[in-house]
Tab-separated table of C-alpha atoms and ligand atoms in Angstrom:
chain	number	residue	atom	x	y	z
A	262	UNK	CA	15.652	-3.784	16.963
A	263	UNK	CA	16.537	-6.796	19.173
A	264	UNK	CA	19.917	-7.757	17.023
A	265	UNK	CA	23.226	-5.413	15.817
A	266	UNK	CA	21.816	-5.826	11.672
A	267	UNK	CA	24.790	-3.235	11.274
A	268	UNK	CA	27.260	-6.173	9.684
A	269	UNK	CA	23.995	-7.774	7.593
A	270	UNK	CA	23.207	-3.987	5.946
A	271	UNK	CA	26.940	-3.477	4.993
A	272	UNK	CA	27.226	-7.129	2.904
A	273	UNK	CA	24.082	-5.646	1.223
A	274	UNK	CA	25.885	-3.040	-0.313
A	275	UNK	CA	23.589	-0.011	2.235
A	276	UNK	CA	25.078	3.300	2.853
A	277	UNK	CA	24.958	2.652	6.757
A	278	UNK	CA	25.304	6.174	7.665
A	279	UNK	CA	22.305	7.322	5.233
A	280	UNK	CA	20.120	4.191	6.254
A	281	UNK	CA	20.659	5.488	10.091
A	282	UNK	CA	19.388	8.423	8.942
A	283	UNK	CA	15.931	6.660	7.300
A	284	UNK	CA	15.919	4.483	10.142
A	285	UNK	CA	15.581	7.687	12.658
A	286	UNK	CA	12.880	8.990	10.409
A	287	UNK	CA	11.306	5.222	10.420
A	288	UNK	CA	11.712	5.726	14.216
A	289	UNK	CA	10.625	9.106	14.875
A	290	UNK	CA	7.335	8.462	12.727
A	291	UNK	CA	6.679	5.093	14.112
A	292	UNK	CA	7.331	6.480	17.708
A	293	UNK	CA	5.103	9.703	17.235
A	294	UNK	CA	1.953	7.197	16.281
A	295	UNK	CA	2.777	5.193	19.328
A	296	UNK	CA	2.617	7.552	21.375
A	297	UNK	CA	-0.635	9.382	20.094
A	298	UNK	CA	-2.883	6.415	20.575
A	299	UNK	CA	-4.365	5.022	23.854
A	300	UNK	CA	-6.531	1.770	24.380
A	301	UNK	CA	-4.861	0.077	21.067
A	302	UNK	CA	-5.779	-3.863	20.571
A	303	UNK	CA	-3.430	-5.894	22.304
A	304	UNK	CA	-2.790	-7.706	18.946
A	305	UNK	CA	-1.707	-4.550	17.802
A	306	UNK	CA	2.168	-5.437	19.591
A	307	UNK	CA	2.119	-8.111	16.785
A	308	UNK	CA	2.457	-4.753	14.174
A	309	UNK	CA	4.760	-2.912	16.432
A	310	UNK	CA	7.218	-5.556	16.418
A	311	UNK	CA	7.097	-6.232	12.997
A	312	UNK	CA	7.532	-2.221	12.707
A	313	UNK	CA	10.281	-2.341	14.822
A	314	UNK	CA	12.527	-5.183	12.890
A	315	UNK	CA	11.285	-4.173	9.284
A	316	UNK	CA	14.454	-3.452	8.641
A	317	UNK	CA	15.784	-6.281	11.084
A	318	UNK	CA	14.399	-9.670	11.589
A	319	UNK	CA	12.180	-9.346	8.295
A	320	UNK	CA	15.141	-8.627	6.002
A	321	UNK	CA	16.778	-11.557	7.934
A	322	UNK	CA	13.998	-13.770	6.925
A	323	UNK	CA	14.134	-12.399	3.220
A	324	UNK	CA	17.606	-13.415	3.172
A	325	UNK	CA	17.164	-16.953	4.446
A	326	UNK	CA	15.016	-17.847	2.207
A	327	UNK	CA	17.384	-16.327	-0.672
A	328	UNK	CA	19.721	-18.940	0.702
A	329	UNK	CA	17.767	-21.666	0.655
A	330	UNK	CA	17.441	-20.455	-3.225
A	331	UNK	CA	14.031	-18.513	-2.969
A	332	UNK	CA	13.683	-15.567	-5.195
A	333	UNK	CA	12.399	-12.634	-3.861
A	334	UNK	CA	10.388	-9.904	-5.916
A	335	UNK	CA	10.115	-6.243	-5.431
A	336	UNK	CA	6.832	-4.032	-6.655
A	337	UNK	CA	5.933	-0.532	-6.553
A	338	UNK	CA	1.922	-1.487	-7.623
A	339	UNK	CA	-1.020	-3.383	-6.609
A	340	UNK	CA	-1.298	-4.902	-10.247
A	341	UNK	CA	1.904	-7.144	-9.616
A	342	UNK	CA	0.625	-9.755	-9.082
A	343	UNK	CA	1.745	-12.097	-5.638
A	344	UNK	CA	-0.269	-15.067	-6.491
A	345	UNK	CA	2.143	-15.449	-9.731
A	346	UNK	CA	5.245	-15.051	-7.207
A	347	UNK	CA	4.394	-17.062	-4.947
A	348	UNK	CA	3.050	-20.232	-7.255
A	349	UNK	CA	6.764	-19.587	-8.709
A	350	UNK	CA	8.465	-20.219	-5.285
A	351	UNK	CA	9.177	-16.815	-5.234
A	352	UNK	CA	8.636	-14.208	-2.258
A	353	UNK	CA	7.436	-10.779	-3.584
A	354	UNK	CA	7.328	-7.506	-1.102
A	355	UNK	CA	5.656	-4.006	-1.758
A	356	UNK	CA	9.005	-1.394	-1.965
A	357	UNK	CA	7.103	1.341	0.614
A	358	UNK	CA	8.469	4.919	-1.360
A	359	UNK	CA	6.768	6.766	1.527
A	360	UNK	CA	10.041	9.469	2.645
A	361	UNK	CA	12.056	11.609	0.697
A	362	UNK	CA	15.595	10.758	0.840
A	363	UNK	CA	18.218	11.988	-1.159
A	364	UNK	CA	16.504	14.238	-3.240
A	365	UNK	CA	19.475	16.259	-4.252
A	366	UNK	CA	20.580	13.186	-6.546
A	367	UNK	CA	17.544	12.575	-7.025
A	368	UNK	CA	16.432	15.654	-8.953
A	369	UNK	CA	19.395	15.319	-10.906
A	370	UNK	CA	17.688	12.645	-12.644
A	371	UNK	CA	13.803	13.670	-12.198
A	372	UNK	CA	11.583	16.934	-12.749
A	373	UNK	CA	11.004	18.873	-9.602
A	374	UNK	CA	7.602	18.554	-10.139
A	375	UNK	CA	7.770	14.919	-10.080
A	376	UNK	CA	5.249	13.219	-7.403
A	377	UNK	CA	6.691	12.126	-3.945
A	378	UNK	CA	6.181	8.321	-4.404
A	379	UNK	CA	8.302	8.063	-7.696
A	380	UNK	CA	10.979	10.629	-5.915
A	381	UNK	CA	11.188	8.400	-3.076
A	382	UNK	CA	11.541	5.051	-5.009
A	383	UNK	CA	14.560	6.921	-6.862
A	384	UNK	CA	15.699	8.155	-3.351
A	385	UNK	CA	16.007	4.659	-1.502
A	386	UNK	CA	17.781	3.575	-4.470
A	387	UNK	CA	20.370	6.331	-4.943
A	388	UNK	CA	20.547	6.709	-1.284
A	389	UNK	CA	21.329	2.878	-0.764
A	390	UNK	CA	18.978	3.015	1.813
A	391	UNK	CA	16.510	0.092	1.652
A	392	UNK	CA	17.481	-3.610	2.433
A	393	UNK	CA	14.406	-5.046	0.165
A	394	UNK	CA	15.198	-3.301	-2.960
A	395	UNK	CA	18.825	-4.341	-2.316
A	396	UNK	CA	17.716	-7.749	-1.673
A	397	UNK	CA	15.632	-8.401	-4.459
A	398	UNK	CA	16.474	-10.478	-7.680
A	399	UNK	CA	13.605	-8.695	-9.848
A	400	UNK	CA	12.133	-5.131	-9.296
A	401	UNK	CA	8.787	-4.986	-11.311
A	402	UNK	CA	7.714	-1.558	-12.359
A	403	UNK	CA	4.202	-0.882	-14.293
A	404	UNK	CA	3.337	1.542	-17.143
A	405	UNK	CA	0.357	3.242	-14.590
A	406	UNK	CA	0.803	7.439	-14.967
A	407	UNK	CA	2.861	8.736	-17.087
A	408	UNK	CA	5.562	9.846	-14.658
A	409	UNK	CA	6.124	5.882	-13.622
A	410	UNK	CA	6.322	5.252	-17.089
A	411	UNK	CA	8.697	7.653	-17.997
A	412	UNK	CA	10.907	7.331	-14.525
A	413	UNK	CA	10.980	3.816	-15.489
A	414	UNK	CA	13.368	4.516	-18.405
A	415	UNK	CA	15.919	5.779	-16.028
A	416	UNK	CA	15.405	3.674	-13.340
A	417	UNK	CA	16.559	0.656	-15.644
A	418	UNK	CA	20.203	2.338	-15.977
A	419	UNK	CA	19.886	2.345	-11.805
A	420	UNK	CA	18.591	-1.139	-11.196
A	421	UNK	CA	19.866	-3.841	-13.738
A	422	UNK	CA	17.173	-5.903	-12.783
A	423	UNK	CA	14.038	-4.367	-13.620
A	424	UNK	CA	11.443	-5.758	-15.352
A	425	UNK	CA	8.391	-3.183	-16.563
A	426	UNK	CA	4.661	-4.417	-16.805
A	427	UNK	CA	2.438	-2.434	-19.680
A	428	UNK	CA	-0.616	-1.855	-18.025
A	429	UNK	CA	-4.220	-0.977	-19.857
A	430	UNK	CA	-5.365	2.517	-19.398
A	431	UNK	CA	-8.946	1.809	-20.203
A	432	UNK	CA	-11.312	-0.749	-19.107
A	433	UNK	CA	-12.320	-2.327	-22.268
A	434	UNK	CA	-12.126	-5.847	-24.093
A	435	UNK	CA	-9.112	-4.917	-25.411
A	436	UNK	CA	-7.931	-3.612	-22.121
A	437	UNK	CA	-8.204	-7.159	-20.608
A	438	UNK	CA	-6.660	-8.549	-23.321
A	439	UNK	CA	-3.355	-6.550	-22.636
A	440	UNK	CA	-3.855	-7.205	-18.826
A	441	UNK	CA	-4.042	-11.128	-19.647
A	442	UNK	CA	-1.388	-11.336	-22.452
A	443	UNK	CA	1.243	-9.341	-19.603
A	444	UNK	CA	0.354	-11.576	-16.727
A	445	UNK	CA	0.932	-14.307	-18.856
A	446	UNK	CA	4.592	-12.828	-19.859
A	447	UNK	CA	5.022	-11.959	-16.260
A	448	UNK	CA	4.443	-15.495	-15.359
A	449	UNK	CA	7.074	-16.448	-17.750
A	450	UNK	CA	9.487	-14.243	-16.153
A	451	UNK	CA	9.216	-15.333	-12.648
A	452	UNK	CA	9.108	-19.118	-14.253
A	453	UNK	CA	12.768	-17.957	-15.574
A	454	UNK	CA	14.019	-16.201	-12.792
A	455	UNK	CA	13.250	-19.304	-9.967
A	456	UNK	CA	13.452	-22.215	-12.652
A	457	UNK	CA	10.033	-23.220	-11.116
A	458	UNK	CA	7.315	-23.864	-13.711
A	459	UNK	CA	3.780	-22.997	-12.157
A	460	UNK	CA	1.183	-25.757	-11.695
A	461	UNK	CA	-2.319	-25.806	-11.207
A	462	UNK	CA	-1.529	-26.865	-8.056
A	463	UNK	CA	0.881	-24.312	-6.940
A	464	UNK	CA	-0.981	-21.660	-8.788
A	465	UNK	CA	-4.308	-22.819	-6.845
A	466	UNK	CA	-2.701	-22.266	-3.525
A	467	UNK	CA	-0.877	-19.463	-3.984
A	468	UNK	CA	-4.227	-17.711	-4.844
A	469	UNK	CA	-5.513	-19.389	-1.143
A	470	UNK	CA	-2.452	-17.709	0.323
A	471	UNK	CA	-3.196	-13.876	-1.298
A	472	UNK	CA	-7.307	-14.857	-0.615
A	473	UNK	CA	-7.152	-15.609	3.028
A	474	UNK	CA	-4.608	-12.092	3.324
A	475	UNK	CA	-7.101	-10.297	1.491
A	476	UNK	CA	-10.287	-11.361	3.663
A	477	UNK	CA	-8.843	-11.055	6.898
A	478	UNK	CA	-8.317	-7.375	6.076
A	479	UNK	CA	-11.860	-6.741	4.713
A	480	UNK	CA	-12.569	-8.705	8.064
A	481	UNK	CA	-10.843	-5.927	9.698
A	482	UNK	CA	-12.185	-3.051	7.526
A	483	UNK	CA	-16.031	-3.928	8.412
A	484	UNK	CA	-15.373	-4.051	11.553
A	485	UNK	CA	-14.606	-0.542	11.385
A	486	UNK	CA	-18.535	0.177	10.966
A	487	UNK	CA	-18.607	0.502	14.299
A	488	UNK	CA	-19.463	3.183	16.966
A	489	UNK	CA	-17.489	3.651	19.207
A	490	UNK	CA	-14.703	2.774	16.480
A	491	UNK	CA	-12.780	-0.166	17.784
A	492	UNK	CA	-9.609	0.383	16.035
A	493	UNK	CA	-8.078	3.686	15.175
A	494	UNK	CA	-7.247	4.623	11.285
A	495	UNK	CA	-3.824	4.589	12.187
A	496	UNK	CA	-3.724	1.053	12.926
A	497	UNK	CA	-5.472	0.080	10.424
A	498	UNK	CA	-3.454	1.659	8.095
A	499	UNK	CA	-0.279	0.337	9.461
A	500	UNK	CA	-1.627	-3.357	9.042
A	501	UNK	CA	-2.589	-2.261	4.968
A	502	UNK	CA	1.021	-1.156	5.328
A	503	UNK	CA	2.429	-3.894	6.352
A	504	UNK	CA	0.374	-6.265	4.294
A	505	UNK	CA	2.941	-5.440	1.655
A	506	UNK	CA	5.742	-7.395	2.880
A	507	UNK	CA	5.081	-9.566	5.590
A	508	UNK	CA	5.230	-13.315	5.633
A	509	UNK	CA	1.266	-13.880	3.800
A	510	UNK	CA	0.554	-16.726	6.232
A	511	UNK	CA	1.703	-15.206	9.681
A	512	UNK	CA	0.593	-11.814	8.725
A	513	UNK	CA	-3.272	-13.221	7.684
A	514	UNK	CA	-3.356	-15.062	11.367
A	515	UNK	CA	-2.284	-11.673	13.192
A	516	UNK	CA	-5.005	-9.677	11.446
A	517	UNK	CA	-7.435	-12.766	12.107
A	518	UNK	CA	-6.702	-12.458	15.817
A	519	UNK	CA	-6.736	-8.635	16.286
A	520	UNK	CA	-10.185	-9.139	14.511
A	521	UNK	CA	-11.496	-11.316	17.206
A	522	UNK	CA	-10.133	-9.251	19.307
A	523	UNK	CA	-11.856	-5.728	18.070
A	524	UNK	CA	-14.670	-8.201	17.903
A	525	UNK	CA	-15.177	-8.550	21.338
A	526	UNK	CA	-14.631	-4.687	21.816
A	527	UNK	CA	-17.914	-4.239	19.523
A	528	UNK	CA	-19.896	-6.654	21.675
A	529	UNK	CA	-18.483	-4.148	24.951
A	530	UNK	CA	-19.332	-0.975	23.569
A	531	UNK	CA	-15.849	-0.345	23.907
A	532	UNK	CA	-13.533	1.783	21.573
A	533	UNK	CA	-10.325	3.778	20.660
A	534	UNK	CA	-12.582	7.068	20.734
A	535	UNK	CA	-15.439	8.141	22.106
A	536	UNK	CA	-19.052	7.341	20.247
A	537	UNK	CA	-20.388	10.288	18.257
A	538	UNK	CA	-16.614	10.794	17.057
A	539	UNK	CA	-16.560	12.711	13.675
A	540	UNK	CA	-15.838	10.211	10.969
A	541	UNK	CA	-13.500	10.448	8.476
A	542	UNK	CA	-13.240	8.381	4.911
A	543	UNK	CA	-9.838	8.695	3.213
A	544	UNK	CA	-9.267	8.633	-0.158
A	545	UNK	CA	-6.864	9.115	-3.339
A	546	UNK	CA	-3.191	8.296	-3.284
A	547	UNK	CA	-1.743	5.420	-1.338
A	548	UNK	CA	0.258	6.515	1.253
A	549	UNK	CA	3.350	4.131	1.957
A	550	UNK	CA	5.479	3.853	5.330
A	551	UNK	CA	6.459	5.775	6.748
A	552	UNK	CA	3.763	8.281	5.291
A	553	UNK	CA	1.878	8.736	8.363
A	554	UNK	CA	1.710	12.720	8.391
A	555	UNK	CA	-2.172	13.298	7.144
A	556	UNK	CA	-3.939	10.306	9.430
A	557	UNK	CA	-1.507	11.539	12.466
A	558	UNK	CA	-3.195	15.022	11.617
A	559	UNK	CA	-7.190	13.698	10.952
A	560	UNK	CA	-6.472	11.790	14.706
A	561	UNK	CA	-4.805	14.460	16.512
A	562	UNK	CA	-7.691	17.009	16.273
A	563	UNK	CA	-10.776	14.655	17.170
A	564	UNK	CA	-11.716	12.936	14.215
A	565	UNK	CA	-11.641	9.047	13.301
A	566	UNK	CA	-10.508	7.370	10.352
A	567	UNK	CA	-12.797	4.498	9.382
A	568	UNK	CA	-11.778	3.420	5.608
A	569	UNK	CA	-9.072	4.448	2.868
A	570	UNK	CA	-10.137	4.245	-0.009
A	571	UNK	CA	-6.549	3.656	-1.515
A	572	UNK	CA	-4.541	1.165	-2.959
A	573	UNK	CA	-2.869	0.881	0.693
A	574	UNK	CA	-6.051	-0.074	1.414
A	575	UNK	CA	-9.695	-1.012	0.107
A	576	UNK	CA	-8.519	-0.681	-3.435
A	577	UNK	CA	-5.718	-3.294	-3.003
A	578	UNK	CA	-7.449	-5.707	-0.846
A	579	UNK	CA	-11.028	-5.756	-1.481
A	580	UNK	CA	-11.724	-8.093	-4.390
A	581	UNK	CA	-10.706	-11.518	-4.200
A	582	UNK	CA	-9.886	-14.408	-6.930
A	583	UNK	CA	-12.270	-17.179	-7.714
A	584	UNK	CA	-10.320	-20.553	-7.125
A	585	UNK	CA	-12.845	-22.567	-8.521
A	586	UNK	CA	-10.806	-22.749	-12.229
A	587	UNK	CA	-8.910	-26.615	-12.679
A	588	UNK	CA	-6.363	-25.165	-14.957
A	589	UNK	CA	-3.437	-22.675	-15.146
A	590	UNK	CA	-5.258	-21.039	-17.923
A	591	UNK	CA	-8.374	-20.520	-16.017
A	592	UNK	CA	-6.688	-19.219	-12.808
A	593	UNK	CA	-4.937	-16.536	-15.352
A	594	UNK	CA	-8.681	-15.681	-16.503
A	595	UNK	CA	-9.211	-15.424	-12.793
A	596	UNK	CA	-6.721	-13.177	-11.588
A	597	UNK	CA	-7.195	-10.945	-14.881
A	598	UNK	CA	-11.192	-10.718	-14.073
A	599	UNK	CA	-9.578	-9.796	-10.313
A	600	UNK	CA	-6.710	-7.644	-11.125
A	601	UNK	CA	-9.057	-5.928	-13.796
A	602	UNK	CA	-11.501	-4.693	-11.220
A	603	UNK	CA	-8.588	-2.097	-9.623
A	604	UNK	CA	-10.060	1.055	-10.094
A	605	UNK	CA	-6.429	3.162	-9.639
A	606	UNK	CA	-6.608	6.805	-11.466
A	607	UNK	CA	-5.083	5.842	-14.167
A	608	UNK	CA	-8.228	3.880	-15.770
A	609	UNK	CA	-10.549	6.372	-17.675
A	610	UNK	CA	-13.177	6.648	-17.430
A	611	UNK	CA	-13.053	5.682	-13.714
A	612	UNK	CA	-16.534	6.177	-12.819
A	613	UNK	CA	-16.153	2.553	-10.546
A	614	UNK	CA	-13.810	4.490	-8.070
A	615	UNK	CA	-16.429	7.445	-7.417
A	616	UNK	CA	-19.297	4.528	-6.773
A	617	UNK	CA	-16.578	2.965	-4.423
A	618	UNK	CA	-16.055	5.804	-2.691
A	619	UNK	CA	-19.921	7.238	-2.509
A	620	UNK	CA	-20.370	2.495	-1.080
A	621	UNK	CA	-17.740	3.163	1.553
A	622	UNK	CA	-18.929	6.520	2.674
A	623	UNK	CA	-22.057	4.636	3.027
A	624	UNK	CA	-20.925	1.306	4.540
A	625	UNK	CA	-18.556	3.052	7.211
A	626	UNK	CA	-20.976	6.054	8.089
A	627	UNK	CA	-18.467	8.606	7.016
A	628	UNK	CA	-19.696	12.006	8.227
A	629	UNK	CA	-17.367	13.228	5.729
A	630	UNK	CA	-14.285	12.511	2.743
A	631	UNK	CA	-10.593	13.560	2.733
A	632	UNK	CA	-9.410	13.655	-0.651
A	633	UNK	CA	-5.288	13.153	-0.102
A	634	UNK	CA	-3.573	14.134	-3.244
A	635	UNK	CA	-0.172	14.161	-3.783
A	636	UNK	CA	1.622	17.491	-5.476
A	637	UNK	CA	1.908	16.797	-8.845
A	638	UNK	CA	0.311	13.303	-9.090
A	639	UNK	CA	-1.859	13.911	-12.386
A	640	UNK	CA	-4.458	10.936	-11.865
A	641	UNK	CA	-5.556	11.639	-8.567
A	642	UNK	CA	-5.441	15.245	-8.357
A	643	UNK	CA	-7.647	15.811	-11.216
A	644	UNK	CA	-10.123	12.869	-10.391
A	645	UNK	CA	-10.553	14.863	-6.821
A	646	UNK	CA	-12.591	17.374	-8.602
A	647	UNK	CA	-15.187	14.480	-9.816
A	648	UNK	CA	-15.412	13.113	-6.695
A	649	UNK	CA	-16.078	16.121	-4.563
A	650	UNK	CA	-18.495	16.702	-7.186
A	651	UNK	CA	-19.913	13.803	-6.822
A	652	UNK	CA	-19.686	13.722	-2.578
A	653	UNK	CA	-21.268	17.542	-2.553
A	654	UNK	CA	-24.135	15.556	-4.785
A	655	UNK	CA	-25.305	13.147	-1.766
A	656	UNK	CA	-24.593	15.849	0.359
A	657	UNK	CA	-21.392	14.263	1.914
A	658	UNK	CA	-18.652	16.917	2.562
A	659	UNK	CA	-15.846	16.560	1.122
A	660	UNK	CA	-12.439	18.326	1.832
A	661	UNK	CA	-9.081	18.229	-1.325
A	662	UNK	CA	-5.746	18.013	0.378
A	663	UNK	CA	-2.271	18.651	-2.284
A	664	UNK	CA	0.404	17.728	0.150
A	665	UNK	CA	3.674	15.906	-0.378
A	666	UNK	CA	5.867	14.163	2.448
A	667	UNK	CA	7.578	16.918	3.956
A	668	UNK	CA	6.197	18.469	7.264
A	669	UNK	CA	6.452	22.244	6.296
A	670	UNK	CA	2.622	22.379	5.531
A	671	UNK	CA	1.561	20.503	8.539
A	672	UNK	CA	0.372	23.797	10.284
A	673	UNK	CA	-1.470	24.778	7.448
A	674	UNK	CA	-2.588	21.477	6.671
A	675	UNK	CA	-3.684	20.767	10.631
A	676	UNK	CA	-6.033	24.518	10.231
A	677	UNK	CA	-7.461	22.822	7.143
A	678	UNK	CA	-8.406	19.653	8.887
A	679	UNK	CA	-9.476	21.288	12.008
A	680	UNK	CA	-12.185	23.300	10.111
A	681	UNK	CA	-13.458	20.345	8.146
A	682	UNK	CA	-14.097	18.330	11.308
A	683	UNK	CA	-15.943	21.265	13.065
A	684	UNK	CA	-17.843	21.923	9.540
A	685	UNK	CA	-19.093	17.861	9.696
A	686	UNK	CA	-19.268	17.391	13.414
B	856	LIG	S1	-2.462	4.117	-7.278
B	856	LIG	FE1	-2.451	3.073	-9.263
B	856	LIG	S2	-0.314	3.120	-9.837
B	856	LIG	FE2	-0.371	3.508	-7.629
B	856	LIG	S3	-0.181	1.500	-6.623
B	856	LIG	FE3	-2.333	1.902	-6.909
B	856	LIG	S4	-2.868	0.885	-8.855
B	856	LIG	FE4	-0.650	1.152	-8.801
B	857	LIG	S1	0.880	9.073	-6.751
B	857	LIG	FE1	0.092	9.607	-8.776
B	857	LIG	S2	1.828	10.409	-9.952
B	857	LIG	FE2	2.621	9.317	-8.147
B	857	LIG	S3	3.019	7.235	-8.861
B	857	LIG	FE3	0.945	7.231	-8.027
B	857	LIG	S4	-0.415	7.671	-9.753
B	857	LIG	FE4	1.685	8.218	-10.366
């Protein structure tokens, strides 16, 4: 980090000795995926730097624009959604949940067997850890699975300002009538917490803003098509990653211009790996920062990663909002039709995520899926079973990984991996 933050973390109210500790975890991750990679797009520095000050220079900026009497909104899901926040003057950033940190407290207050994500969100908040959830004047959870539902309940008596989002669990009329009839009471809510009534107008470009992210990373993602890949998995999942909470504008034009970039490394033949690599779809659970531990594994024994299908990822960013509606009510409709299409676990049925997944094993040439699951995350673990069902049926090989975020099973995980890539190669 170019700047001492030390003083700026303290007047948040962080635990500076536990946040050096996350921030050497941040660091060790962030340094191991440096290091593996060779040949990276130049653009690429724009990520590293932003990697480097997430905690610095971005929080900085987070906390300007708090004093110039922005709001800023924290989420945990890709059915918050930013076009609402930001037609409401209001900034909103994706809380990552990818490490376990104090999980001693933490399962004071949570099942064992609760998944990783909704440990971690519990973790950066009793550990005091992260500057965005400490910065933000409205955490939004959402009633997805039932263990975010249920950790919601205590979360509340952790984080006074939390504001939960029912979400459908089926995709029928009724379904999108709940969707609607909650983005409409979210909309109220931000309108209460800035003071800023949404217009057409704002709404309308505030949907522009979350477009022009979105298509500049399915820009990048068909770009990955290519063989010899261009970019490695591991960047391109650290641009999903930061997608989350990035300035929208500067973020789309450093995606646009590593695009042009990988562009002109398709026209020259020229790539990360070596043509003929073993490719690799990934699939299932989003995996936050600093969550790098199965794509550091997939890339360090010969394989490629050329999609994730994942809500850090294709799932979050793939469908985009018609702008074409005049009035507030018919951008709602808009984002509802958009928001509706999310095909996370908890939908069922859910037979649009296997058809995604069979379409991007297609589109990207996978030679073969990795199903990441994490330990005790109901949704995904038991859809895996579908959709190697389903993979095995157009012959696609398919491999189920159970895994959580600490490194004790990445020797067993590694043997796993290795096999699979020999089996598809
Ligand atoms: S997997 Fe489901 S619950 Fe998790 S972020 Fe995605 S949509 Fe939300
Ligand atoms: S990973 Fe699974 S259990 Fe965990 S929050 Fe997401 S859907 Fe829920």
């Amino acid at each position: 980090m170019s700047t001492d933050y030390r003083q700026m973390w303290a007047d948040m109210g962080l635990d500076l000795e536990a946040h050096d500790a996350l921030l050497g975890v941040l660091g060790q991750g962030y340094g191991d995926i440096y290091m593996a990679q060779k040949n990276r797009p130049e653009g690429m520095a724009y990520f590293d730097f932003v990697m480097s000050e997430v905690h610095g220079l971005r929080i900085q900026e987070l906390l300007d624009e708090k004093k110039a009497g922005r709001k800023i909104i924290g989420s945990y899901c890709v059915f918050v959604p930013e076009e609402i926040a930001l037609a409401a003057n209001a900034t909103l950033v994706g809380l990552c949940s990818g490490a376990d940190f104090a999980m001693e407290e933490v399962e004071k207050l949570l099942p064992r067997n609760t998944c990783a994500l909704i440990k971690s969100a519990f973790g950066f908040k009793l550990g005091k850890v992260c500057p965005y959830l400490e910065s933000a004047d409205m955490i939004v959870g959402e009633n997805t699975c039932d263990g975010k539902k249920k950790a919601y309940e205590s979360l509340g008596s952790l984080i006074e300002n939390l504001y939960v989002m029912d979400l459908p669990q089926v995709k029928s009329a009724q379904g999108r009538e709940l969707l609607k009839a909650e983005y409409i009471r979210f909309k109220e809510a931000v309108e209460n917490l800035t003071g800023v009534t949404i217009t057409a107008e704002s709404l309308s470009a505030a949907i522009e803003t979350v477009n022009a992210k979105r298509k500049a990373m399915h820009r990048l993602a068909l770009l990955r098509k290519a063989d010899p890949a261009p970019i490695s998995g591991l960047d391109a999942l650290l641009a999903n990653q930061v997608f989350f909470y990035d300035n929208p504008a500067r973020f789309t034009a450093s995606v646009n211009k590593i695009c042009d970039e990988v562009e002109q490394r398709i026209a020259a033949q020229e790539g990360v790996f070596a043509g003929k690599t073993p490719r690799i779809l990934i699939s299932g659970c989003p995996q936050a920062v600093p969550n790098w531990k199965l794509p550091m594994i997939v890339e360090g024994s010969g394989a490629v990663i050329v999609g994730e299908e994942s809500c850090v990822g294709e799932r979050g960013t793939r469908n985009l909002t018609d702008n074409s509606g005049k009035t507030i009510d018919e951008m709602i409709e808009a984002l509802v039709d958009r928001y509706f299409q999310v095909d996370c676990a908890i939908f069922t049925p859910n037979k649009e995520r296997i058809d995604h997944i069979k379409e991007m094993a297609k589109l990207y040439k996978a030679d073969g899926v990795i199903h990441y699951g994490l330990q005790f995350c109901q949704p995904y673990l038991m859809e895996a079973i579908p959709v190697e069902k389903a993979l095995e049926d157009i012959g696609l090989p398919c491999l189920r990984i159970e895994t959580d975020y600490s490194m004790e099973d990445m020797g067993q995980l590694k043997t796993r991996v290795e096999a699979f890539i020999e089996q598809i190669s």
